[in-house]
Amino acid sequence: MKCRKCSETAIINMRQHKLALCQEHFLEWMPEQTQRFIEKYKMFDHADKILVAVSGGKDSLSLWDILRRLGYQADGLYIGLGIEGGIGYSDESRRLSEHFAAEHGLKLNVVEVESTYGATIPELAVISNRGHGKPCSVCGLSKRYIMNRAAHDGDYTVLATGHNLDDEAAVLMQNTLNWAGSYLVRQAPVLEASRPGLARKVKPLCRFYEREMAAYAIVRGIEYIYDECPHAVGSTTIYYKEVLNQMEEKRPGAKLQFYLSFLQAKEQGLFALKAADAELHPCEKCGQPTSAPGECSFCRMWDKVREVKGARLPAEAGLVQIES
Ligand code: Q46
Ligand code: ZN
Ligand code: ZN
């Protein structure tokens, strides 16, 4: 197959766009498209100070790469979760994030959950007794908290994550099958900072397929962690991704259309519900906005860790340390 823009051999064929491109044109096309999405969804501009959440995976490192190529001011945030899983998952993901930052002279903020708060994520899952033996619920809660806090404390105007279209479509499918209205209302390429202390969140890769992100990372020569987090195995998200890929196989563009039609329906007022932000108030301990009475759920979770592990926790557990 030939590249649409020149006569070179194509390295990727994107059937949903009826577009095949050679290496050179694909590497040009990805940042161009990203810039288009940034503008279309009014994500940020060159005056913004962006914090990119990096995990050492293909999506987040490629996002960081694209943003720096487009000339944006983008620092990284790596959150060390303390997940081993027999493959040294967290150590390796930190190493690759640091490697990328060093290679390109970029600033990486690091928050290690264990040294900052006193326990790894798998330990926290056991101690807090949440998530039925799976660390994902305390992990998600902790990551959201730390990202918000780091963006706020570091004076970043926007927090960017590397969610791709496959991620977004899988979550959308799950939320639609459950008719989870409050989640559907909040799922969008941009989530405004509705309260002081909450970061404005953006997903510049939300229209790229996962295979395009993998192709970008590979042809760009980005070293990333191939393994998924060991706790992702058997997750519902992976199941929905497989279902969507089967649909895509039969009907190229099905995934993209599912997601884009949702955004359009939302724009036309299908979900008139407003996100329930009105009830947020500052947490008594850390000051972050929360809907829970008194302390936020993040602080309560770590209070329990302090009870169990005692002296290992710093006294003011709310403070995130950002190392450069
Ligand atoms: S939530 Fe669960 Fe992920 Fe945390 S424990 Fe791993 S799989 S990293 S996106
Ligand atoms: Zn070409
Ligand atoms: Zn709190």
XYZ file of C-alpha atoms and ligand atoms in Angstrom:
335
model
C 0.000 0.000 0.000
C 1.231 3.491 -0.879
C 1.218 6.646 1.247
C -1.644 9.002 0.407
C 0.714 12.002 0.402
C 3.706 10.618 -1.505
C 4.510 7.399 -3.319
C 6.489 5.774 -0.496
C 5.322 2.508 1.063
C 2.773 3.103 3.821
C 3.608 1.935 7.340
C 0.074 2.316 8.653
C -3.388 2.120 7.182
C -6.060 3.873 9.214
C -9.211 2.346 7.829
C -11.529 4.622 9.817
C -10.035 7.603 7.952
C -9.358 5.714 4.696
C -5.840 6.991 5.116
C -2.528 5.178 4.615
C 0.708 7.013 5.409
C 4.445 6.462 5.158
C 6.652 6.902 8.205
C 7.564 10.499 7.480
C 3.996 11.607 6.814
C 2.596 9.655 9.754
C 5.076 11.382 12.084
C 3.900 14.717 10.697
C 0.216 13.821 10.781
C 0.031 12.859 14.478
C 1.156 16.245 15.915
C -0.941 18.095 13.290
C -4.029 16.185 14.336
C -3.247 16.679 18.027
C -2.997 20.418 17.454
C -6.358 20.293 15.684
C -7.979 18.527 18.672
C -6.343 20.945 21.140
C -7.902 23.841 19.244
C -11.240 22.181 18.551
C -11.865 21.383 22.205
C -10.158 24.596 23.419
C -7.791 22.628 25.633
C -4.918 25.090 26.169
C -2.556 27.437 24.351
C 1.138 28.260 24.405
C 0.766 30.481 27.484
C -0.451 27.545 29.591
C 1.806 25.659 31.968
C 0.940 22.022 31.346
C 1.506 19.045 33.644
C 1.518 15.744 31.733
C 0.789 12.634 33.789
C 3.339 10.062 32.614
C 3.304 6.365 33.412
C 6.177 5.173 31.228
C 3.615 3.764 28.758
C 3.318 4.528 25.032
C 0.392 6.935 25.325
C 1.675 9.282 28.002
C 5.248 9.407 26.690
C 4.009 9.996 23.138
C 1.734 12.747 24.411
C 4.678 14.414 26.116
C 6.722 14.030 22.937
C 4.001 15.534 20.744
C 3.364 18.475 23.082
C 7.039 19.379 23.241
C 7.305 19.111 19.439
C 4.342 21.462 19.157
C 6.238 23.927 21.363
C 4.073 23.731 24.497
C 5.496 24.176 28.005
C 4.913 20.710 29.388
C 6.454 19.174 32.500
C 5.853 15.569 33.520
C 4.397 14.023 36.664
C 5.288 10.464 37.519
C 3.423 8.775 40.378
C 5.260 5.774 41.875
C 2.602 3.291 42.933
C 4.919 0.644 44.349
C 3.553 -2.130 42.116
C 5.935 -5.028 41.604
C 3.817 -7.785 40.074
C 6.815 -10.022 39.435
C 8.066 -7.691 36.687
C 9.242 -4.689 38.717
C 6.412 -2.759 37.050
C 6.693 0.545 38.932
C 10.512 0.602 38.952
C 10.629 0.035 35.220
C 7.950 2.604 34.453
C 9.807 5.199 36.550
C 13.088 4.364 34.834
C 11.562 4.847 31.371
C 9.838 8.093 32.353
C 13.103 9.461 33.739
C 14.977 8.254 30.677
C 12.594 10.116 28.353
C 12.801 13.307 30.445
C 16.608 13.206 30.565
C 16.899 12.469 26.848
C 14.861 15.534 25.936
C 15.892 17.867 28.784
C 12.393 17.955 30.261
C 11.349 18.423 33.871
C 9.806 15.411 35.586
C 8.084 15.734 38.975
C 8.073 12.485 40.929
C 5.729 11.524 43.746
C 6.442 8.139 45.292
C 3.322 7.069 47.154
C 5.192 4.902 49.662
C 7.785 7.461 50.754
C 5.273 10.319 50.721
C 2.320 8.663 52.415
C 3.676 5.528 54.064
C 2.444 2.542 52.050
C 2.457 1.208 48.502
C -0.818 1.038 46.563
C -1.151 -2.763 46.960
C -0.547 -2.360 50.733
C -3.083 0.453 50.885
C -5.664 -1.775 49.175
C -5.221 -4.427 51.874
C -5.188 -1.994 54.808
C -8.146 0.083 53.641
C -10.066 -3.062 52.750
C -11.465 -1.453 49.595
C -11.799 -2.892 46.124
C -12.364 -6.585 46.964
C -8.718 -7.576 46.847
C -7.983 -5.473 43.726
C -5.913 -2.314 44.178
C -7.529 -0.470 41.252
C -10.121 1.515 43.191
C -7.646 2.900 45.778
C -5.126 3.355 42.965
C -7.540 5.404 40.848
C -8.592 7.507 43.811
C -4.963 8.119 44.868
C -3.805 8.982 41.344
C -6.632 11.465 40.827
C -5.897 13.078 44.177
C -2.135 13.303 43.657
C -2.486 14.637 40.086
C -4.858 17.354 41.249
C -2.703 18.255 44.172
C 0.516 18.318 42.148
C -1.075 20.492 39.444
C -2.379 22.879 42.075
C 0.799 23.016 44.198
C 3.030 23.380 41.150
C 0.911 26.211 39.664
C 0.120 24.294 36.497
C -2.867 25.632 34.603
C -3.815 22.340 33.045
C -3.335 18.623 33.644
C -3.012 16.447 30.519
C -3.455 12.673 30.470
C -2.701 10.201 27.680
C -6.132 8.556 27.353
C -6.624 7.360 23.789
C -9.837 6.606 21.916
C -9.843 2.935 22.899
C -9.680 3.957 26.583
C -12.449 6.509 26.164
C -14.711 4.239 24.116
C -14.297 1.365 26.617
C -15.236 3.607 29.562
C -18.109 5.037 27.555
C -19.415 1.557 26.768
C -19.211 0.525 30.406
C -20.961 3.677 31.601
C -23.622 3.386 28.917
C -24.364 -0.248 29.730
C -24.795 0.809 33.359
C -26.573 4.057 32.436
C -24.182 5.752 34.826
C -25.510 9.273 34.276
C -23.148 11.124 36.592
C -20.106 9.549 34.897
C -21.480 10.129 31.400
C -21.983 13.817 32.180
C -18.356 14.171 33.194
C -16.754 12.176 30.378
C -15.295 14.689 27.923
C -12.035 15.748 26.248
C -11.922 18.709 28.676
C -13.050 18.783 32.266
C -13.155 22.344 33.513
C -11.756 23.261 36.927
C -15.097 23.961 38.500
C -13.634 24.748 41.930
C -10.457 26.302 43.280
C -8.117 23.418 44.039
C -9.422 21.276 41.184
C -7.206 21.143 38.104
C -8.540 21.636 34.598
C -8.108 18.235 32.907
C -7.591 17.525 29.214
C -7.138 14.457 27.017
C -5.430 15.557 23.788
C -5.148 11.978 22.418
C -8.818 11.103 22.863
C -9.403 10.701 19.108
C -6.418 8.466 18.316
C -6.755 4.693 18.229
C -4.488 2.700 20.511
C -2.709 1.158 17.531
C -1.874 4.611 16.197
C -0.314 5.514 19.558
C 1.717 2.307 19.556
C 2.836 2.960 15.976
C 3.823 6.535 16.870
C 5.882 5.460 19.907
C 7.642 2.773 17.879
C 8.487 4.800 14.789
C 9.511 7.754 16.928
C 11.872 5.417 18.812
C 10.360 6.123 22.224
C 11.333 3.507 24.803
C 8.213 2.616 26.755
C 7.001 -0.138 29.052
C 5.277 -2.836 26.992
C 3.698 -4.583 29.949
C 0.345 -3.409 31.206
C 0.061 -2.965 34.962
C -0.213 -6.545 36.296
C -3.492 -5.600 37.993
C -5.090 -4.655 34.658
C -5.268 -8.317 33.627
C -8.872 -9.444 33.383
C -10.280 -5.932 33.923
C -13.657 -4.942 32.508
C -11.965 -2.160 30.534
C -9.877 -4.700 28.644
C -12.989 -6.775 27.999
C -14.835 -3.790 26.512
C -11.812 -2.913 24.404
C -11.930 -6.409 22.921
C -15.645 -6.149 22.221
C -15.148 -2.789 20.524
C -12.275 -4.153 18.455
C -14.516 -6.945 17.199
C -17.040 -4.329 16.100
C -14.258 -2.299 14.508
C -13.057 -5.349 12.591
C -16.449 -5.680 10.859
C -17.107 -1.980 10.543
C -14.024 0.247 10.391
C -14.693 3.472 12.277
C -17.246 1.964 14.684
C -15.221 2.886 17.784
C -14.604 6.428 16.645
C -18.206 6.942 15.667
C -19.442 5.616 19.017
C -17.314 8.165 20.869
C -17.857 11.131 18.551
C -21.623 10.619 18.388
C -21.670 10.604 22.169
C -19.831 13.942 22.302
C -22.211 15.347 19.722
C -25.293 14.101 21.560
C -23.969 15.724 24.704
C -23.414 18.991 22.906
C -27.011 18.856 21.703
C -28.205 18.546 25.298
C -28.876 14.821 25.638
C -27.443 14.933 29.152
C -28.937 17.963 30.785
C -27.718 16.850 34.191
C -25.066 19.038 35.754
C -22.085 17.504 37.496
C -22.776 17.528 41.231
C -20.038 20.001 42.081
C -22.267 22.268 44.110
C -21.883 20.062 47.140
C -18.115 20.154 47.270
C -16.368 21.723 50.236
C -12.728 21.773 51.362
C -11.470 18.701 53.206
C -10.830 19.449 56.904
C -7.372 17.982 56.712
C -5.855 18.761 53.327
C -8.119 21.443 51.901
C -8.791 19.660 48.599
C -12.422 19.854 47.408
C -14.496 16.854 48.471
C -18.125 15.797 48.621
C -17.552 13.675 51.735
C -18.443 15.326 55.048
C -15.335 16.273 57.099
C -12.227 14.683 55.649
C -11.959 13.653 51.989
C -11.878 9.941 51.165
C -8.172 10.141 50.311
C -7.314 11.470 53.797
C -9.606 8.977 55.516
C -7.990 6.127 53.648
C -4.531 7.229 54.775
C -5.704 7.810 58.371
C -6.369 4.117 58.425
C -2.891 3.374 57.109
C -1.456 5.570 59.859
C -3.431 3.649 62.469
C -2.094 0.358 61.192
C 1.452 1.336 60.316
C 1.856 4.130 62.879
C 5.185 5.875 62.911
C 6.059 5.330 59.256
C 3.678 8.035 58.115
C 4.657 11.695 57.986
C 2.541 13.778 60.379
C 0.987 15.959 57.707
C 0.164 13.300 55.175
C -1.679 15.760 52.931
C 1.501 17.342 51.609
C 2.764 16.028 48.319
C 6.500 16.239 47.818
C 7.521 17.046 44.312
C 11.086 16.177 43.490
C 12.646 17.317 40.265
S -5.676 1.309 38.403
Fe -5.281 -0.858 38.596
Fe -4.345 0.789 36.734
Fe -3.622 1.182 39.247
S -3.518 -0.897 39.961
Fe -2.684 -0.935 37.901
S -4.452 -1.424 36.647
S -2.273 1.202 37.485
S -4.755 2.190 35.084
Zn 4.391 9.819 2.509
Zn -8.166 15.478 52.373
